[in-house]
Amino acid sequence: MSNLQRFTMVVFGLLLFFIIFPPNVNAQDGKEYKVGASTLYVRNAPASNAQIVGQLSAGDTVIAFDEQHGWVMTYYAGQEAWVASQFLVAEKQDTASAHSTASAATAQSANANIVVAANGVNLRTGPGTNHNIIGSASHGDTYKLVATKGDWHQIELDDGSTAWIAAWLTAPANGNQASTPAMATQTNQQSDNHAKRQSLAGFNIVIDAGHGGKDPGAIGPNGMKEKYLTLSTAQKVRDVLQSEGATVIMTRSGDQFISLDQRVQLSNSYHTSAFISLHYNAYPVLTVNGISTHYYSSSGPDMRLAQTIQSSLMQHVNMTNRGIRQSDYHVLRTNGDLAVLIELGFVTNPYDAAKIQTGNYQTEVARAIADGLKIYFN
Ligand SMILES: [Zn+2]
């Protein structure tokens, strides 16, 4: 979405706030959340028509004691009170998306170990992707942590020398790896598919599900949220690409907030063959519909991949063809890898909205993207 569209949809989203309450928080007693919306009303019962007893602001902490159908119970001015959970950000989840491993490591003793949470993670001479690559680490590799600087860990290698690794691609060695935002790379099990030719074997594809966590992306008139559509579509794309032999890296595999820079850095941390960002669109004029594929560099591989994928999509799904477009999106402009961004339909258009939420549609999208990549790379 553009900034203007985004602004429009944020206003739209606030209106919808009162009528949509998908449960997305599983509260535990005493669990802390932060308010992720600019204003969050506190009510005396878990219902949108319940009396408002107060209001919270972005960043306020909510301690949850119960959860019911999208409402979290807390205490407000000494009284039992309820807030809609959809604009709450789990403290652990929020920090996990950006700095959890760094802060977790900071809290560890000086001789803590970290474990690498993905395959092909670059080891560098310094704390940042601008530093030279001096090696590579694999999922499950364990290193002694020497220091932490920002989002980067300095680790000790077998020969006693040190290197830097992106903290968000690691987890504490004794910690819960499930909490790491780094999506473990999942290689295809080729032994199951001897007979099938795997056209994407050897290719590393980064699949970027747009938005997530406190950033819902576009919100449709019926409450459909872009962040859920992009995630479920990304999972289907991952499955199809893996069945074709590709190694797939997901920028997120759950409902987490991941910054645009982190998405690009994740891509840059791998020998990425292609970065594909998945989005759904929104527009105030509800008749606007269809699919478009976006690229940044107007000549060369990005544009060619965009064209190949857009053509493949048009063969797989019956949607309006909005063509390919040169667009100044951050994840494309700052990305050193081959990169495209696909807008897979409009949550604001009734025809598109009915289709895009179906598994059939998202599976066809996944097949179309896989076909497009196969055509491009082979
Ligand atoms: Zn989007």
PDB file of N, CA, C and O in Angstrom, residues 285-321:
ATOM      1  N   VAL A 285     -11.700   3.497  -3.411  1.00  0.00           N
ATOM      2  CA  VAL A 285     -12.704   3.237  -4.447  1.00  0.00           C
ATOM      3  C   VAL A 285     -12.871   1.721  -4.548  1.00  0.00           C
ATOM      4  O   VAL A 285     -11.964   1.011  -4.982  1.00  0.00           O
ATOM      5  N   LEU A 286     -14.036   1.242  -4.133  1.00  0.00           N
ATOM      6  CA  LEU A 286     -14.185  -0.189  -3.911  1.00  0.00           C
ATOM      7  C   LEU A 286     -14.215  -1.013  -5.196  1.00  0.00           C
ATOM      8  O   LEU A 286     -14.080  -2.227  -5.164  1.00  0.00           O
ATOM      9  N   THR A 287     -14.382  -0.331  -6.348  1.00  0.00           N
ATOM     10  CA  THR A 287     -14.414  -1.095  -7.597  1.00  0.00           C
ATOM     11  C   THR A 287     -13.013  -1.449  -8.086  1.00  0.00           C
ATOM     12  O   THR A 287     -12.864  -2.271  -8.982  1.00  0.00           O
ATOM     13  N   VAL A 288     -12.013  -0.828  -7.531  1.00  0.00           N
ATOM     14  CA  VAL A 288     -10.639  -1.124  -7.976  1.00  0.00           C
ATOM     15  C   VAL A 288     -10.256  -2.522  -7.525  1.00  0.00           C
ATOM     16  O   VAL A 288     -10.428  -2.876  -6.357  1.00  0.00           O
ATOM     17  N   ASN A 289      -9.741  -3.318  -8.461  1.00  0.00           N
ATOM     18  CA  ASN A 289      -9.419  -4.706  -8.124  1.00  0.00           C
ATOM     19  C   ASN A 289      -8.230  -5.195  -8.935  1.00  0.00           C
ATOM     20  O   ASN A 289      -7.697  -4.484  -9.787  1.00  0.00           O
ATOM     21  N   GLY A 290      -7.799  -6.406  -8.657  1.00  0.00           N
ATOM     22  CA  GLY A 290      -6.792  -7.045  -9.490  1.00  0.00           C
ATOM     23  C   GLY A 290      -5.429  -7.215  -8.842  1.00  0.00           C
ATOM     24  O   GLY A 290      -5.196  -6.863  -7.690  1.00  0.00           O
ATOM     25  N   ILE A 291      -4.533  -7.785  -9.662  1.00  0.00           N
ATOM     26  CA  ILE A 291      -3.187  -8.154  -9.217  1.00  0.00           C
ATOM     27  C   ILE A 291      -2.142  -7.319  -9.954  1.00  0.00           C
ATOM     28  O   ILE A 291      -2.251  -7.108 -11.157  1.00  0.00           O
ATOM     29  N   SER A 292      -1.131  -6.878  -9.213  1.00  0.00           N
ATOM     30  CA  SER A 292       0.016  -6.210  -9.842  1.00  0.00           C
ATOM     31  C   SER A 292       1.298  -6.745  -9.222  1.00  0.00           C
ATOM     32  O   SER A 292       1.312  -7.158  -8.061  1.00  0.00           O
ATOM     33  N   THR A 293       2.372  -6.734 -10.021  1.00  0.00           N
ATOM     34  CA  THR A 293       3.677  -7.143  -9.513  1.00  0.00           C
ATOM     35  C   THR A 293       4.636  -5.974  -9.686  1.00  0.00           C
ATOM     36  O   THR A 293       4.665  -5.319 -10.731  1.00  0.00           O
ATOM     37  N   HIS A 294       5.403  -5.705  -8.620  1.00  0.00           N
ATOM     38  CA  HIS A 294       6.215  -4.493  -8.550  1.00  0.00           C
ATOM     39  C   HIS A 294       7.703  -4.826  -8.472  1.00  0.00           C
ATOM     40  O   HIS A 294       8.091  -5.824  -7.896  1.00  0.00           O
ATOM     41  N   TYR A 295       8.494  -3.934  -9.080  1.00  0.00           N
ATOM     42  CA  TYR A 295       9.945  -4.088  -9.085  1.00  0.00           C
ATOM     43  C   TYR A 295      10.533  -2.699  -8.903  1.00  0.00           C
ATOM     44  O   TYR A 295       9.839  -1.694  -9.084  1.00  0.00           O
ATOM     45  N   TYR A 296      11.803  -2.622  -8.555  1.00  0.00           N
ATOM     46  CA  TYR A 296      12.412  -1.300  -8.373  1.00  0.00           C
ATOM     47  C   TYR A 296      13.302  -0.912  -9.539  1.00  0.00           C
ATOM     48  O   TYR A 296      13.137   0.141 -10.127  1.00  0.00           O
ATOM     49  N   SER A 297      14.257  -1.778  -9.870  1.00  0.00           N
ATOM     50  CA  SER A 297      15.169  -1.394 -10.951  1.00  0.00           C
ATOM     51  C   SER A 297      14.491  -1.639 -12.289  1.00  0.00           C
ATOM     52  O   SER A 297      14.028  -2.738 -12.570  1.00  0.00           O
ATOM     53  N   SER A 298      14.408  -0.578 -13.085  1.00  0.00           N
ATOM     54  CA  SER A 298      13.513  -0.619 -14.233  1.00  0.00           C
ATOM     55  C   SER A 298      14.091  -1.378 -15.423  1.00  0.00           C
ATOM     56  O   SER A 298      13.400  -1.628 -16.393  1.00  0.00           O
ATOM     57  N   SER A 299      15.357  -1.703 -15.347  1.00  0.00           N
ATOM     58  CA  SER A 299      15.863  -2.578 -16.395  1.00  0.00           C
ATOM     59  C   SER A 299      16.506  -3.768 -15.707  1.00  0.00           C
ATOM     60  O   SER A 299      16.956  -3.661 -14.582  1.00  0.00           O
ATOM     61  N   GLY A 300      16.523  -4.878 -16.388  1.00  0.00           N
ATOM     62  CA  GLY A 300      17.242  -5.999 -15.847  1.00  0.00           C
ATOM     63  C   GLY A 300      16.387  -7.032 -15.150  1.00  0.00           C
ATOM     64  O   GLY A 300      15.197  -7.136 -15.393  1.00  0.00           O
ATOM     65  N   PRO A 301      17.022  -7.789 -14.261  1.00  0.00           N
ATOM     66  CA  PRO A 301      16.403  -8.999 -13.735  1.00  0.00           C
ATOM     67  C   PRO A 301      15.125  -8.764 -12.941  1.00  0.00           C
ATOM     68  O   PRO A 301      14.176  -9.545 -13.053  1.00  0.00           O
ATOM     69  N   ASP A 302      15.083  -7.713 -12.104  1.00  0.00           N
ATOM     70  CA  ASP A 302      13.895  -7.503 -11.276  1.00  0.00           C
ATOM     71  C   ASP A 302      12.643  -7.371 -12.144  1.00  0.00           C
ATOM     72  O   ASP A 302      11.609  -7.980 -11.885  1.00  0.00           O
ATOM     73  N   MET A 303      12.757  -6.536 -13.175  1.00  0.00           N
ATOM     74  CA  MET A 303      11.611  -6.309 -14.051  1.00  0.00           C
ATOM     75  C   MET A 303      11.231  -7.598 -14.791  1.00  0.00           C
ATOM     76  O   MET A 303      10.050  -7.904 -14.953  1.00  0.00           O
ATOM     77  N   ARG A 304      12.244  -8.342 -15.190  1.00  0.00           N
ATOM     78  CA  ARG A 304      11.968  -9.587 -15.928  1.00  0.00           C
ATOM     79  C   ARG A 304      11.268 -10.606 -15.025  1.00  0.00           C
ATOM     80  O   ARG A 304      10.316 -11.267 -15.438  1.00  0.00           O
ATOM     81  N   LEU A 305      11.733 -10.710 -13.767  1.00  0.00           N
ATOM     82  CA  LEU A 305      11.063 -11.638 -12.844  1.00  0.00           C
ATOM     83  C   LEU A 305       9.632 -11.187 -12.573  1.00  0.00           C
ATOM     84  O   LEU A 305       8.704 -12.005 -12.530  1.00  0.00           O
ATOM     85  N   ALA A 306       9.438  -9.870 -12.406  1.00  0.00           N
ATOM     86  CA  ALA A 306       8.089  -9.351 -12.170  1.00  0.00           C
ATOM     87  C   ALA A 306       7.163  -9.732 -13.326  1.00  0.00           C
ATOM     88  O   ALA A 306       6.035 -10.189 -13.127  1.00  0.00           O
ATOM     89  N   GLN A 307       7.658  -9.554 -14.540  1.00  0.00           N
ATOM     90  CA  GLN A 307       6.848  -9.875 -15.710  1.00  0.00           C
ATOM     91  C   GLN A 307       6.531 -11.369 -15.773  1.00  0.00           C
ATOM     92  O   GLN A 307       5.403 -11.765 -16.067  1.00  0.00           O
ATOM     93  N   THR A 308       7.509 -12.185 -15.469  1.00  0.00           N
ATOM     94  CA  THR A 308       7.315 -13.639 -15.527  1.00  0.00           C
ATOM     95  C   THR A 308       6.291 -14.091 -14.494  1.00  0.00           C
ATOM     96  O   THR A 308       5.402 -14.901 -14.785  1.00  0.00           O
ATOM     97  N   ILE A 309       6.393 -13.556 -13.293  1.00  0.00           N
ATOM     98  CA  ILE A 309       5.459 -13.956 -12.234  1.00  0.00           C
ATOM     99  C   ILE A 309       4.063 -13.407 -12.515  1.00  0.00           C
ATOM    100  O   ILE A 309       3.058 -14.109 -12.344  1.00  0.00           O
ATOM    101  N   GLN A 310       3.982 -12.160 -12.976  1.00  0.00           N
ATOM    102  CA  GLN A 310       2.668 -11.590 -13.284  1.00  0.00           C
ATOM    103  C   GLN A 310       1.973 -12.406 -14.378  1.00  0.00           C
ATOM    104  O   GLN A 310       0.783 -12.717 -14.274  1.00  0.00           O
ATOM    105  N   SER A 311       2.717 -12.790 -15.399  1.00  0.00           N
ATOM    106  CA  SER A 311       2.125 -13.605 -16.473  1.00  0.00           C
ATOM    107  C   SER A 311       1.652 -14.939 -15.939  1.00  0.00           C
ATOM    108  O   SER A 311       0.567 -15.422 -16.291  1.00  0.00           O
ATOM    109  N   SER A 312       2.456 -15.542 -15.082  1.00  0.00           N
ATOM    110  CA  SER A 312       2.073 -16.836 -14.524  1.00  0.00           C
ATOM    111  C   SER A 312       0.821 -16.707 -13.656  1.00  0.00           C
ATOM    112  O   SER A 312      -0.090 -17.543 -13.712  1.00  0.00           O
ATOM    113  N   LEU A 313       0.745 -15.645 -12.883  1.00  0.00           N
ATOM    114  CA  LEU A 313      -0.450 -15.421 -12.048  1.00  0.00           C
ATOM    115  C   LEU A 313      -1.695 -15.302 -12.915  1.00  0.00           C
ATOM    116  O   LEU A 313      -2.752 -15.851 -12.594  1.00  0.00           O
ATOM    117  N   MET A 314      -1.570 -14.594 -14.032  1.00  0.00           N
ATOM    118  CA  MET A 314      -2.727 -14.393 -14.902  1.00  0.00           C
ATOM    119  C   MET A 314      -3.195 -15.714 -15.528  1.00  0.00           C
ATOM    120  O   MET A 314      -4.352 -15.860 -15.891  1.00  0.00           O
ATOM    121  N   GLN A 315      -2.270 -16.665 -15.649  1.00  0.00           N
ATOM    122  CA  GLN A 315      -2.665 -17.973 -16.180  1.00  0.00           C
ATOM    123  C   GLN A 315      -3.314 -18.847 -15.119  1.00  0.00           C
ATOM    124  O   GLN A 315      -4.020 -19.800 -15.429  1.00  0.00           O
ATOM    125  N   HIS A 316      -3.045 -18.564 -13.855  1.00  0.00           N
ATOM    126  CA  HIS A 316      -3.535 -19.427 -12.779  1.00  0.00           C
ATOM    127  C   HIS A 316      -4.823 -18.941 -12.137  1.00  0.00           C
ATOM    128  O   HIS A 316      -5.602 -19.744 -11.639  1.00  0.00           O
ATOM    129  N   VAL A 317      -5.025 -17.629 -12.070  1.00  0.00           N
ATOM    130  CA  VAL A 317      -6.202 -17.126 -11.361  1.00  0.00           C
ATOM    131  C   VAL A 317      -6.970 -16.152 -12.241  1.00  0.00           C
ATOM    132  O   VAL A 317      -6.401 -15.465 -13.075  1.00  0.00           O
ATOM    133  N   ASN A 318      -8.268 -16.118 -12.036  1.00  0.00           N
ATOM    134  CA  ASN A 318      -9.130 -15.245 -12.825  1.00  0.00           C
ATOM    135  C   ASN A 318      -9.300 -13.918 -12.096  1.00  0.00           C
ATOM    136  O   ASN A 318     -10.265 -13.697 -11.381  1.00  0.00           O
ATOM    137  N   MET A 319      -8.305 -13.064 -12.296  1.00  0.00           N
ATOM    138  CA  MET A 319      -8.317 -11.757 -11.627  1.00  0.00           C
ATOM    139  C   MET A 319      -7.920 -10.702 -12.651  1.00  0.00           C
ATOM    140  O   MET A 319      -7.267 -10.991 -13.645  1.00  0.00           O
ATOM    141  N   THR A 320      -8.281  -9.464 -12.355  1.00  0.00           N
ATOM    142  CA  THR A 320      -7.905  -8.357 -13.232  1.00  0.00           C
ATOM    143  C   THR A 320      -6.387  -8.205 -13.282  1.00  0.00           C
ATOM    144  O   THR A 320      -5.723  -8.250 -12.244  1.00  0.00           O
ATOM    145  N   ASN A 321      -5.864  -8.014 -14.482  1.00  0.00           N
ATOM    146  CA  ASN A 321      -4.424  -7.848 -14.656  1.00  0.00           C
ATOM    147  C   ASN A 321      -4.068  -6.359 -14.576  1.00  0.00           C
ATOM    148  O   ASN A 321      -4.352  -5.586 -15.486  1.00  0.00           O
TER     149      ASN A 321
END
